[in-house]
Amino acid sequence: MTTVIVTSLNPAKIAAVDTAFRAVFPEQDMTFQGVSVSSDVPDQPMTSEETLAGARNRVRNAKAIVEGDFYVGVEAGLDNPFTFAWMVIESANIDGKHRTGEARSASLPLPPAAIKGIEAGKELGDVMDEMFNEENVKQKGGAIGMLTGHLLTRSSVYHQALVLALIPFIHPALFPEE
């Protein structure tokens, strides 16, 4: 049984990881476990670099507290005026070696009013809740779902980036272990 640790309890993130791993490894028996760990960056990362650091930190922090075969960090952030997410996937350390895959999701343009709300200190999910008179958008379709009329969702966009981050695991001979 392959255990995949998702460094979030957010159902949209866990669902995206589940579908991506099952698409890439359809013959493997897998279980997915969400864990709440710190990103060690602000709740609303404001740059691509800060967002990538958050995803990497989540993986590192999860490895310190729970055993798994894979660890997946998904961190959403801003790259003004866009929102996107970094995906970081690491295999467990075996004999001091592991493999890592990283990919960035598609970028979603944000309305100027959303940027202003974020610059005022709010998280994007809270801004979207207010803009669309909804509750808990970030655990549903996310800003992506709201702004595309649910043609895309947070999970669907994350799915694509997760498959891309899995490339080093699909073609391990092309990506030597670290």
PDB file of N, CA, C and O in Angstrom, residues 9-83:
ATOM      1  N   LEU A   9      -5.529  19.844   5.077  1.00  0.00           N
ATOM      2  CA  LEU A   9      -6.800  19.174   5.341  1.00  0.00           C
ATOM      3  C   LEU A   9      -7.881  19.684   4.390  1.00  0.00           C
ATOM      4  O   LEU A   9      -9.040  19.278   4.481  1.00  0.00           O
ATOM      5  N   ASN A  10      -7.516  20.564   3.461  1.00  0.00           N
ATOM      6  CA  ASN A  10      -8.455  21.145   2.507  1.00  0.00           C
ATOM      7  C   ASN A  10      -8.941  20.057   1.537  1.00  0.00           C
ATOM      8  O   ASN A  10      -8.133  19.465   0.816  1.00  0.00           O
ATOM      9  N   PRO A  11     -10.257  19.795   1.497  1.00  0.00           N
ATOM     10  CA  PRO A  11     -10.780  18.738   0.620  1.00  0.00           C
ATOM     11  C   PRO A  11     -10.454  18.950  -0.857  1.00  0.00           C
ATOM     12  O   PRO A  11     -10.232  17.967  -1.577  1.00  0.00           O
ATOM     13  N   ALA A  12     -10.396  20.179  -1.333  1.00  0.00           N
ATOM     14  CA  ALA A  12     -10.080  20.435  -2.744  1.00  0.00           C
ATOM     15  C   ALA A  12      -8.653  20.006  -3.059  1.00  0.00           C
ATOM     16  O   ALA A  12      -8.380  19.436  -4.126  1.00  0.00           O
ATOM     17  N   LYS A  13      -7.735  20.261  -2.143  1.00  0.00           N
ATOM     18  CA  LYS A  13      -6.337  19.871  -2.364  1.00  0.00           C
ATOM     19  C   LYS A  13      -6.185  18.355  -2.293  1.00  0.00           C
ATOM     20  O   LYS A  13      -5.506  17.752  -3.131  1.00  0.00           O
ATOM     21  N   ILE A  14      -6.817  17.742  -1.312  1.00  0.00           N
ATOM     22  CA  ILE A  14      -6.723  16.285  -1.170  1.00  0.00           C
ATOM     23  C   ILE A  14      -7.329  15.597  -2.394  1.00  0.00           C
ATOM     24  O   ILE A  14      -6.753  14.641  -2.929  1.00  0.00           O
ATOM     25  N   ALA A  15      -8.450  16.084  -2.873  1.00  0.00           N
ATOM     26  CA  ALA A  15      -9.098  15.497  -4.060  1.00  0.00           C
ATOM     27  C   ALA A  15      -8.208  15.612  -5.290  1.00  0.00           C
ATOM     28  O   ALA A  15      -8.102  14.674  -6.086  1.00  0.00           O
ATOM     29  N   ALA A  16      -7.550  16.759  -5.455  1.00  0.00           N
ATOM     30  CA  ALA A  16      -6.664  16.943  -6.605  1.00  0.00           C
ATOM     31  C   ALA A  16      -5.487  15.980  -6.545  1.00  0.00           C
ATOM     32  O   ALA A  16      -5.102  15.382  -7.557  1.00  0.00           O
ATOM     33  N   VAL A  17      -4.907  15.817  -5.369  1.00  0.00           N
ATOM     34  CA  VAL A  17      -3.778  14.892  -5.204  1.00  0.00           C
ATOM     35  C   VAL A  17      -4.239  13.466  -5.488  1.00  0.00           C
ATOM     36  O   VAL A  17      -3.575  12.719  -6.213  1.00  0.00           O
ATOM     37  N   ASP A  18      -5.366  13.088  -4.951  1.00  0.00           N
ATOM     38  CA  ASP A  18      -5.917  11.749  -5.152  1.00  0.00           C
ATOM     39  C   ASP A  18      -6.097  11.461  -6.644  1.00  0.00           C
ATOM     40  O   ASP A  18      -5.606  10.445  -7.153  1.00  0.00           O
ATOM     41  N   THR A  19      -6.770  12.328  -7.361  1.00  0.00           N
ATOM     42  CA  THR A  19      -7.032  12.061  -8.783  1.00  0.00           C
ATOM     43  C   THR A  19      -5.754  12.075  -9.622  1.00  0.00           C
ATOM     44  O   THR A  19      -5.619  11.282 -10.553  1.00  0.00           O
ATOM     45  N   ALA A  20      -4.819  12.946  -9.290  1.00  0.00           N
ATOM     46  CA  ALA A  20      -3.562  13.003 -10.049  1.00  0.00           C
ATOM     47  C   ALA A  20      -2.744  11.727  -9.846  1.00  0.00           C
ATOM     48  O   ALA A  20      -2.262  11.127 -10.815  1.00  0.00           O
ATOM     49  N   PHE A  21      -2.582  11.310  -8.595  1.00  0.00           N
ATOM     50  CA  PHE A  21      -1.809  10.095  -8.323  1.00  0.00           C
ATOM     51  C   PHE A  21      -2.478   8.869  -8.932  1.00  0.00           C
ATOM     52  O   PHE A  21      -1.801   8.001  -9.491  1.00  0.00           O
ATOM     53  N   ARG A  22      -3.784   8.790  -8.844  1.00  0.00           N
ATOM     54  CA  ARG A  22      -4.485   7.624  -9.409  1.00  0.00           C
ATOM     55  C   ARG A  22      -4.389   7.610 -10.939  1.00  0.00           C
ATOM     56  O   ARG A  22      -4.337   6.543 -11.547  1.00  0.00           O
ATOM     57  N   ALA A  23      -4.355   8.781 -11.559  1.00  0.00           N
ATOM     58  CA  ALA A  23      -4.199   8.851 -13.017  1.00  0.00           C
ATOM     59  C   ALA A  23      -2.797   8.409 -13.434  1.00  0.00           C
ATOM     60  O   ALA A  23      -2.623   7.695 -14.427  1.00  0.00           O
ATOM     61  N   VAL A  24      -1.793   8.828 -12.676  1.00  0.00           N
ATOM     62  CA  VAL A  24      -0.404   8.522 -13.015  1.00  0.00           C
ATOM     63  C   VAL A  24      -0.036   7.082 -12.647  1.00  0.00           C
ATOM     64  O   VAL A  24       0.710   6.423 -13.364  1.00  0.00           O
ATOM     65  N   PHE A  25      -0.554   6.597 -11.534  1.00  0.00           N
ATOM     66  CA  PHE A  25      -0.222   5.253 -11.038  1.00  0.00           C
ATOM     67  C   PHE A  25      -1.493   4.413 -10.881  1.00  0.00           C
ATOM     68  O   PHE A  25      -1.855   4.014  -9.773  1.00  0.00           O
ATOM     69  N   PRO A  26      -2.186   4.111 -11.978  1.00  0.00           N
ATOM     70  CA  PRO A  26      -3.491   3.442 -11.866  1.00  0.00           C
ATOM     71  C   PRO A  26      -3.429   2.030 -11.283  1.00  0.00           C
ATOM     72  O   PRO A  26      -4.426   1.535 -10.768  1.00  0.00           O
ATOM     73  N   GLU A  27      -2.280   1.372 -11.346  1.00  0.00           N
ATOM     74  CA  GLU A  27      -2.163  -0.006 -10.861  1.00  0.00           C
ATOM     75  C   GLU A  27      -1.789  -0.081  -9.382  1.00  0.00           C
ATOM     76  O   GLU A  27      -1.801  -1.152  -8.802  1.00  0.00           O
ATOM     77  N   GLN A  28      -1.421   1.050  -8.784  1.00  0.00           N
ATOM     78  CA  GLN A  28      -0.981   1.031  -7.389  1.00  0.00           C
ATOM     79  C   GLN A  28      -2.150   1.194  -6.433  1.00  0.00           C
ATOM     80  O   GLN A  28      -3.071   1.964  -6.693  1.00  0.00           O
ATOM     81  N   ASP A  29      -2.075   0.466  -5.334  1.00  0.00           N
ATOM     82  CA  ASP A  29      -3.046   0.601  -4.260  1.00  0.00           C
ATOM     83  C   ASP A  29      -2.566   1.753  -3.376  1.00  0.00           C
ATOM     84  O   ASP A  29      -1.452   1.691  -2.840  1.00  0.00           O
ATOM     85  N   MET A  30      -3.363   2.801  -3.259  1.00  0.00           N
ATOM     86  CA  MET A  30      -2.928   4.003  -2.557  1.00  0.00           C
ATOM     87  C   MET A  30      -3.925   4.434  -1.497  1.00  0.00           C
ATOM     88  O   MET A  30      -5.121   4.227  -1.642  1.00  0.00           O
ATOM     89  N   THR A  31      -3.379   5.076  -0.483  1.00  0.00           N
ATOM     90  CA  THR A  31      -4.193   5.720   0.529  1.00  0.00           C
ATOM     91  C   THR A  31      -3.678   7.148   0.685  1.00  0.00           C
ATOM     92  O   THR A  31      -2.468   7.401   0.563  1.00  0.00           O
ATOM     93  N   PHE A  32      -4.591   8.067   0.938  1.00  0.00           N
ATOM     94  CA  PHE A  32      -4.263   9.487   1.029  1.00  0.00           C
ATOM     95  C   PHE A  32      -4.617   9.992   2.415  1.00  0.00           C
ATOM     96  O   PHE A  32      -5.727   9.759   2.901  1.00  0.00           O
ATOM     97  N   GLN A  33      -3.664  10.678   3.027  1.00  0.00           N
ATOM     98  CA  GLN A  33      -3.858  11.195   4.377  1.00  0.00           C
ATOM     99  C   GLN A  33      -3.522  12.678   4.401  1.00  0.00           C
ATOM    100  O   GLN A  33      -2.415  13.070   4.054  1.00  0.00           O
ATOM    101  N   GLY A  34      -4.482  13.486   4.795  1.00  0.00           N
ATOM    102  CA  GLY A  34      -4.234  14.909   4.967  1.00  0.00           C
ATOM    103  C   GLY A  34      -3.693  15.190   6.360  1.00  0.00           C
ATOM    104  O   GLY A  34      -4.137  14.572   7.327  1.00  0.00           O
ATOM    105  N   VAL A  35      -2.716  16.065   6.446  1.00  0.00           N
ATOM    106  CA  VAL A  35      -2.172  16.495   7.733  1.00  0.00           C
ATOM    107  C   VAL A  35      -2.073  18.013   7.728  1.00  0.00           C
ATOM    108  O   VAL A  35      -1.804  18.633   6.701  1.00  0.00           O
ATOM    109  N   SER A  36      -2.292  18.582   8.880  1.00  0.00           N
ATOM    110  CA  SER A  36      -2.182  20.030   9.028  1.00  0.00           C
ATOM    111  C   SER A  36      -0.778  20.370   9.509  1.00  0.00           C
ATOM    112  O   SER A  36      -0.378  19.959  10.592  1.00  0.00           O
ATOM    113  N   VAL A  37      -0.024  21.044   8.659  1.00  0.00           N
ATOM    114  CA  VAL A  37       1.332  21.478   9.012  1.00  0.00           C
ATOM    115  C   VAL A  37       1.514  22.926   8.581  1.00  0.00           C
ATOM    116  O   VAL A  37       0.849  23.410   7.666  1.00  0.00           O
ATOM    117  N   SER A  38       2.436  23.581   9.219  1.00  0.00           N
ATOM    118  CA  SER A  38       2.710  24.980   8.919  1.00  0.00           C
ATOM    119  C   SER A  38       3.465  25.117   7.600  1.00  0.00           C
ATOM    120  O   SER A  38       4.311  24.292   7.261  1.00  0.00           O
ATOM    121  N   SER A  39       3.167  26.203   6.901  1.00  0.00           N
ATOM    122  CA  SER A  39       3.921  26.541   5.692  1.00  0.00           C
ATOM    123  C   SER A  39       5.129  27.409   6.033  1.00  0.00           C
ATOM    124  O   SER A  39       6.021  27.585   5.211  1.00  0.00           O
ATOM    125  N   ASP A  40       5.134  27.968   7.234  1.00  0.00           N
ATOM    126  CA  ASP A  40       6.205  28.865   7.684  1.00  0.00           C
ATOM    127  C   ASP A  40       6.345  30.096   6.788  1.00  0.00           C
ATOM    128  O   ASP A  40       7.419  30.698   6.721  1.00  0.00           O
ATOM    129  N   VAL A  41       5.281  30.433   6.078  1.00  0.00           N
ATOM    130  CA  VAL A  41       5.196  31.684   5.320  1.00  0.00           C
ATOM    131  C   VAL A  41       3.864  32.325   5.719  1.00  0.00           C
ATOM    132  O   VAL A  41       3.026  31.670   6.336  1.00  0.00           O
ATOM    133  N   PRO A  42       3.634  33.577   5.363  1.00  0.00           N
ATOM    134  CA  PRO A  42       2.340  34.194   5.698  1.00  0.00           C
ATOM    135  C   PRO A  42       1.163  33.402   5.123  1.00  0.00           C
ATOM    136  O   PRO A  42       1.307  32.703   4.116  1.00  0.00           O
ATOM    137  N   ASP A  43       0.000  33.516   5.771  1.00  0.00           N
ATOM    138  CA  ASP A  43      -1.196  32.813   5.301  1.00  0.00           C
ATOM    139  C   ASP A  43      -1.511  33.138   3.845  1.00  0.00           C
ATOM    140  O   ASP A  43      -2.059  32.306   3.128  1.00  0.00           O
ATOM    141  N   GLN A  44      -1.171  34.353   3.422  1.00  0.00           N
ATOM    142  CA  GLN A  44      -1.369  34.741   2.029  1.00  0.00           C
ATOM    143  C   GLN A  44      -0.004  35.074   1.427  1.00  0.00           C
ATOM    144  O   GLN A  44       0.450  36.205   1.482  1.00  0.00           O
ATOM    145  N   PRO A  45       0.688  34.076   0.847  1.00  0.00           N
ATOM    146  CA  PRO A  45       1.972  34.362   0.206  1.00  0.00           C
ATOM    147  C   PRO A  45       1.787  35.376  -0.926  1.00  0.00           C
ATOM    148  O   PRO A  45       0.832  35.273  -1.698  1.00  0.00           O
ATOM    149  N   MET A  46       2.690  36.324  -1.002  1.00  0.00           N
ATOM    150  CA  MET A  46       2.517  37.434  -1.942  1.00  0.00           C
ATOM    151  C   MET A  46       3.425  37.370  -3.169  1.00  0.00           C
ATOM    152  O   MET A  46       3.316  38.201  -4.064  1.00  0.00           O
ATOM    153  N   THR A  47       4.340  36.378  -3.225  1.00  0.00           N
ATOM    154  CA  THR A  47       5.226  36.234  -4.382  1.00  0.00           C
ATOM    155  C   THR A  47       5.345  34.760  -4.743  1.00  0.00           C
ATOM    156  O   THR A  47       5.050  33.874  -3.938  1.00  0.00           O
ATOM    157  N   SER A  48       5.836  34.495  -5.935  1.00  0.00           N
ATOM    158  CA  SER A  48       6.060  33.118  -6.360  1.00  0.00           C
ATOM    159  C   SER A  48       7.084  32.443  -5.455  1.00  0.00           C
ATOM    160  O   SER A  48       6.918  31.281  -5.071  1.00  0.00           O
ATOM    161  N   GLU A  49       8.137  33.178  -5.113  1.00  0.00           N
ATOM    162  CA  GLU A  49       9.196  32.616  -4.277  1.00  0.00           C
ATOM    163  C   GLU A  49       8.670  32.244  -2.893  1.00  0.00           C
ATOM    164  O   GLU A  49       8.996  31.183  -2.356  1.00  0.00           O
ATOM    165  N   GLU A  50       7.876  33.114  -2.312  1.00  0.00           N
ATOM    166  CA  GLU A  50       7.299  32.855  -0.990  1.00  0.00           C
ATOM    167  C   GLU A  50       6.340  31.655  -1.049  1.00  0.00           C
ATOM    168  O   GLU A  50       6.306  30.826  -0.140  1.00  0.00           O
ATOM    169  N   THR A  51       5.592  31.559  -2.131  1.00  0.00           N
ATOM    170  CA  THR A  51       4.644  30.467  -2.308  1.00  0.00           C
ATOM    171  C   THR A  51       5.369  29.135  -2.453  1.00  0.00           C
ATOM    172  O   THR A  51       4.987  28.136  -1.820  1.00  0.00           O
ATOM    173  N   LEU A  52       6.434  29.098  -3.253  1.00  0.00           N
ATOM    174  CA  LEU A  52       7.226  27.878  -3.412  1.00  0.00           C
ATOM    175  C   LEU A  52       7.855  27.479  -2.080  1.00  0.00           C
ATOM    176  O   LEU A  52       7.843  26.298  -1.710  1.00  0.00           O
ATOM    177  N   ALA A  53       8.367  28.446  -1.346  1.00  0.00           N
ATOM    178  CA  ALA A  53       8.943  28.151  -0.026  1.00  0.00           C
ATOM    179  C   ALA A  53       7.889  27.536   0.884  1.00  0.00           C
ATOM    180  O   ALA A  53       8.171  26.582   1.622  1.00  0.00           O
ATOM    181  N   GLY A  54       6.665  28.036   0.832  1.00  0.00           N
ATOM    182  CA  GLY A  54       5.583  27.482   1.651  1.00  0.00           C
ATOM    183  C   GLY A  54       5.303  26.030   1.329  1.00  0.00           C
ATOM    184  O   GLY A  54       5.128  25.208   2.230  1.00  0.00           O
ATOM    185  N   ALA A  55       5.258  25.681   0.033  1.00  0.00           N
ATOM    186  CA  ALA A  55       5.003  24.295  -0.364  1.00  0.00           C
ATOM    187  C   ALA A  55       6.151  23.386   0.083  1.00  0.00           C
ATOM    188  O   ALA A  55       5.923  22.285   0.593  1.00  0.00           O
ATOM    189  N   ARG A  56       7.384  23.851  -0.099  1.00  0.00           N
ATOM    190  CA  ARG A  56       8.542  23.059   0.335  1.00  0.00           C
ATOM    191  C   ARG A  56       8.543  22.881   1.851  1.00  0.00           C
ATOM    192  O   ARG A  56       8.846  21.800   2.361  1.00  0.00           O
ATOM    193  N   ASN A  57       8.231  23.951   2.574  1.00  0.00           N
ATOM    194  CA  ASN A  57       8.203  23.880   4.040  1.00  0.00           C
ATOM    195  C   ASN A  57       7.143  22.907   4.535  1.00  0.00           C
ATOM    196  O   ASN A  57       7.354  22.178   5.500  1.00  0.00           O
ATOM    197  N   ARG A  58       5.992  22.898   3.880  1.00  0.00           N
ATOM    198  CA  ARG A  58       4.932  21.970   4.283  1.00  0.00           C
ATOM    199  C   ARG A  58       5.409  20.516   4.153  1.00  0.00           C
ATOM    200  O   ARG A  58       5.160  19.694   5.026  1.00  0.00           O
ATOM    201  N   VAL A  59       6.097  20.215   3.055  1.00  0.00           N
ATOM    202  CA  VAL A  59       6.617  18.861   2.857  1.00  0.00           C
ATOM    203  C   VAL A  59       7.625  18.532   3.959  1.00  0.00           C
ATOM    204  O   VAL A  59       7.555  17.474   4.589  1.00  0.00           O
ATOM    205  N   ARG A  60       8.560  19.430   4.197  1.00  0.00           N
ATOM    206  CA  ARG A  60       9.568  19.207   5.238  1.00  0.00           C
ATOM    207  C   ARG A  60       8.915  18.994   6.605  1.00  0.00           C
ATOM    208  O   ARG A  60       9.268  18.071   7.346  1.00  0.00           O
ATOM    209  N   ASN A  61       7.928  19.820   6.933  1.00  0.00           N
ATOM    210  CA  ASN A  61       7.260  19.718   8.229  1.00  0.00           C
ATOM    211  C   ASN A  61       6.441  18.432   8.362  1.00  0.00           C
ATOM    212  O   ASN A  61       6.372  17.843   9.436  1.00  0.00           O
ATOM    213  N   ALA A  62       5.833  17.992   7.270  1.00  0.00           N
ATOM    214  CA  ALA A  62       5.068  16.737   7.312  1.00  0.00           C
ATOM    215  C   ALA A  62       5.997  15.544   7.486  1.00  0.00           C
ATOM    216  O   ALA A  62       5.692  14.610   8.232  1.00  0.00           O
ATOM    217  N   LYS A  63       7.136  15.564   6.803  1.00  0.00           N
ATOM    218  CA  LYS A  63       8.096  14.458   6.926  1.00  0.00           C
ATOM    219  C   LYS A  63       8.562  14.289   8.370  1.00  0.00           C
ATOM    220  O   LYS A  63       8.893  13.177   8.784  1.00  0.00           O
ATOM    221  N   ALA A  64       8.581  15.375   9.105  1.00  0.00           N
ATOM    222  CA  ALA A  64       9.053  15.332  10.494  1.00  0.00           C
ATOM    223  C   ALA A  64       8.036  14.695  11.438  1.00  0.00           C
ATOM    224  O   ALA A  64       8.409  14.263  12.536  1.00  0.00           O
ATOM    225  N   ILE A  65       6.751  14.611  11.021  1.00  0.00           N
ATOM    226  CA  ILE A  65       5.740  14.137  11.969  1.00  0.00           C
ATOM    227  C   ILE A  65       4.972  12.886  11.537  1.00  0.00           C
ATOM    228  O   ILE A  65       4.302  12.277  12.359  1.00  0.00           O
ATOM    229  N   VAL A  66       5.039  12.505  10.275  1.00  0.00           N
ATOM    230  CA  VAL A  66       4.242  11.362   9.818  1.00  0.00           C
ATOM    231  C   VAL A  66       5.010  10.585   8.739  1.00  0.00           C
ATOM    232  O   VAL A  66       5.712  11.178   7.924  1.00  0.00           O
ATOM    233  N   GLU A  67       4.856   9.269   8.768  1.00  0.00           N
ATOM    234  CA  GLU A  67       5.509   8.425   7.771  1.00  0.00           C
ATOM    235  C   GLU A  67       4.626   8.265   6.550  1.00  0.00           C
ATOM    236  O   GLU A  67       3.417   8.074   6.668  1.00  0.00           O
ATOM    237  N   GLY A  68       5.254   8.315   5.381  1.00  0.00           N
ATOM    238  CA  GLY A  68       4.542   8.104   4.137  1.00  0.00           C
ATOM    239  C   GLY A  68       5.515   7.728   3.039  1.00  0.00           C
ATOM    240  O   GLY A  68       6.734   7.771   3.233  1.00  0.00           O
ATOM    241  N   ASP A  69       4.981   7.386   1.894  1.00  0.00           N
ATOM    242  CA  ASP A  69       5.813   7.077   0.734  1.00  0.00           C
ATOM    243  C   ASP A  69       6.029   8.315  -0.129  1.00  0.00           C
ATOM    244  O   ASP A  69       7.076   8.472  -0.751  1.00  0.00           O
ATOM    245  N   PHE A  70       5.012   9.170  -0.173  1.00  0.00           N
ATOM    246  CA  PHE A  70       5.088  10.441  -0.896  1.00  0.00           C
ATOM    247  C   PHE A  70       4.552  11.533   0.007  1.00  0.00           C
ATOM    248  O   PHE A  70       3.633  11.304   0.806  1.00  0.00           O
ATOM    249  N   TYR A  71       5.087  12.731  -0.175  1.00  0.00           N
ATOM    250  CA  TYR A  71       4.620  13.917   0.542  1.00  0.00           C
ATOM    251  C   TYR A  71       4.307  14.972  -0.502  1.00  0.00           C
ATOM    252  O   TYR A  71       5.114  15.214  -1.403  1.00  0.00           O
ATOM    253  N   VAL A  72       3.133  15.581  -0.380  1.00  0.00           N
ATOM    254  CA  VAL A  72       2.698  16.557  -1.382  1.00  0.00           C
ATOM    255  C   VAL A  72       2.354  17.871  -0.698  1.00  0.00           C
ATOM    256  O   VAL A  72       1.460  17.937   0.150  1.00  0.00           O
ATOM    257  N   GLY A  73       3.088  18.914  -1.082  1.00  0.00           N
ATOM    258  CA  GLY A  73       2.804  20.260  -0.601  1.00  0.00           C
ATOM    259  C   GLY A  73       2.146  21.051  -1.708  1.00  0.00           C
ATOM    260  O   GLY A  73       2.656  21.097  -2.837  1.00  0.00           O
ATOM    261  N   VAL A  74       1.005  21.637  -1.409  1.00  0.00           N
ATOM    262  CA  VAL A  74       0.286  22.487  -2.359  1.00  0.00           C
ATOM    263  C   VAL A  74       0.112  23.830  -1.671  1.00  0.00           C
ATOM    264  O   VAL A  74      -0.532  23.920  -0.630  1.00  0.00           O
ATOM    265  N   GLU A  75       0.705  24.858  -2.241  1.00  0.00           N
ATOM    266  CA  GLU A  75       0.629  26.185  -1.628  1.00  0.00           C
ATOM    267  C   GLU A  75       0.143  27.184  -2.671  1.00  0.00           C
ATOM    268  O   GLU A  75       0.767  27.361  -3.715  1.00  0.00           O
ATOM    269  N   ALA A  76      -0.988  27.813  -2.387  1.00  0.00           N
ATOM    270  CA  ALA A  76      -1.532  28.847  -3.270  1.00  0.00           C
ATOM    271  C   ALA A  76      -0.973  30.197  -2.850  1.00  0.00           C
ATOM    272  O   ALA A  76      -0.736  30.445  -1.667  1.00  0.00           O
ATOM    273  N   GLY A  77      -0.769  31.050  -3.819  1.00  0.00           N
ATOM    274  CA  GLY A  77      -0.233  32.375  -3.525  1.00  0.00           C
ATOM    275  C   GLY A  77      -0.500  33.342  -4.653  1.00  0.00           C
ATOM    276  O   GLY A  77      -1.278  33.064  -5.568  1.00  0.00           O
ATOM    277  N   LEU A  78       0.168  34.466  -4.570  1.00  0.00           N
ATOM    278  CA  LEU A  78       0.004  35.518  -5.561  1.00  0.00           C
ATOM    279  C   LEU A  78       1.289  35.758  -6.332  1.00  0.00           C
ATOM    280  O   LEU A  78       2.386  35.523  -5.831  1.00  0.00           O
ATOM    281  N   ASP A  79       1.114  36.227  -7.530  1.00  0.00           N
ATOM    282  CA  ASP A  79       2.183  36.739  -8.374  1.00  0.00           C
ATOM    283  C   ASP A  79       1.493  37.884  -9.111  1.00  0.00           C
ATOM    284  O   ASP A  79       1.015  37.717 -10.219  1.00  0.00           O
ATOM    285  N   ASN A  80       1.341  38.972  -8.394  1.00  0.00           N
ATOM    286  CA  ASN A  80       0.476  40.088  -8.762  1.00  0.00           C
ATOM    287  C   ASN A  80       0.469  40.380 -10.252  1.00  0.00           C
ATOM    288  O   ASN A  80       1.534  40.521 -10.844  1.00  0.00           O
ATOM    289  N   PRO A  81      -0.675  40.424 -10.894  1.00  0.00           N
ATOM    290  CA  PRO A  81      -2.058  40.376 -10.430  1.00  0.00           C
ATOM    291  C   PRO A  81      -2.702  38.993 -10.568  1.00  0.00           C
ATOM    292  O   PRO A  81      -3.886  38.878 -10.826  1.00  0.00           O
ATOM    293  N   PHE A  82      -1.910  37.941 -10.431  1.00  0.00           N
ATOM    294  CA  PHE A  82      -2.399  36.583 -10.631  1.00  0.00           C
ATOM    295  C   PHE A  82      -2.365  35.788  -9.334  1.00  0.00           C
ATOM    296  O   PHE A  82      -1.560  36.070  -8.449  1.00  0.00           O
ATOM    297  N   THR A  83      -3.195  34.759  -9.265  1.00  0.00           N
ATOM    298  CA  THR A  83      -3.087  33.748  -8.224  1.00  0.00           C
ATOM    299  C   THR A  83      -2.766  32.429  -8.913  1.00  0.00           C
ATOM    300  O   THR A  83      -3.107  32.214 -10.077  1.00  0.00           O
TER     301      THR A  83
END
